[in-house]
């Protein structure tokens, strides 16, 4: 396991790098990973490196109240001090693997791997893999969800209800598949604009009233069997808020 100290000049470079003028890359074809765990567990995120002589480092960032979690370049690394005693990483060929131990609900976030390269005198950012991490609190939680379990026949429909208990304003609600085949199902914003992801294209309807979202999944198939979790995005929050149990759908 590699554990490297951060030189002052490297730290300064890391902090300034996202501010350099440059161009965003188009490396966004990778699928989004979904990780759903309980508080106290460990999670692993793998970022790929380019291995180019023009590469200027790879880092993992969050998108909710953005901050840089870790930066790695050759034999130099920077780790966010608040996470330093819970993060370990290792290089594995052209990848580096980040492990966050003893996760907390506040670690729930959308994590993105980014790489900077030097291209004709400019700094170009290549956007890599995105990972949505949902850490389920063992007590409490601001997202109510029902039902706990449904067992429909193939071809039937089910309803899932998500409701935010928080008095804080929300930005939106996700519905995620989290176990057998983790992926995004639906995102509905506070303004009631929505994104239905490919798994349920043409098979999903929803209605929204204030902080309550009722989702109907139609024409269910065997491969739709999974645990579905409602996740709230609260305004000005630094982390995601997921339901502790979700809805288990088991197709007969």
mmCIF file of C-alpha atoms in Angstrom, residues 6 14 41 54 71 73 89 109 112 139 184 211 227-228:
data_model
loop_
_atom_site.group_PDB
_atom_site.id
_atom_site.type_symbol
_atom_site.label_atom_id
_atom_site.label_comp_id
_atom_site.label_asym_id
_atom_site.label_seq_id
_atom_site.Cartn_x
_atom_site.Cartn_y
_atom_site.Cartn_z
ATOM 1 C CA UNK A 6 2.829 15.871 0.145
ATOM 2 C CA UNK A 14 -2.748 20.600 -6.529
ATOM 3 C CA UNK A 41 -18.146 0.149 6.335
ATOM 4 C CA UNK A 54 2.139 15.023 -20.559
ATOM 5 C CA UNK A 71 -4.413 14.032 -5.786
ATOM 6 C CA UNK A 73 1.141 12.483 -9.469
ATOM 7 C CA UNK A 89 -4.604 4.312 -1.733
ATOM 8 C CA UNK A 109 -21.587 12.306 -2.360
ATOM 9 C CA UNK A 112 -15.545 12.171 -10.001
ATOM 10 C CA UNK A 139 -30.204 5.783 13.063
ATOM 11 C CA UNK A 184 -29.458 5.300 -11.700
ATOM 12 C CA UNK A 211 -41.321 16.921 -0.984
ATOM 13 C CA UNK A 227 -33.050 -2.980 -3.917
ATOM 14 C CA UNK A 228 -34.226 0.502 -4.923
#
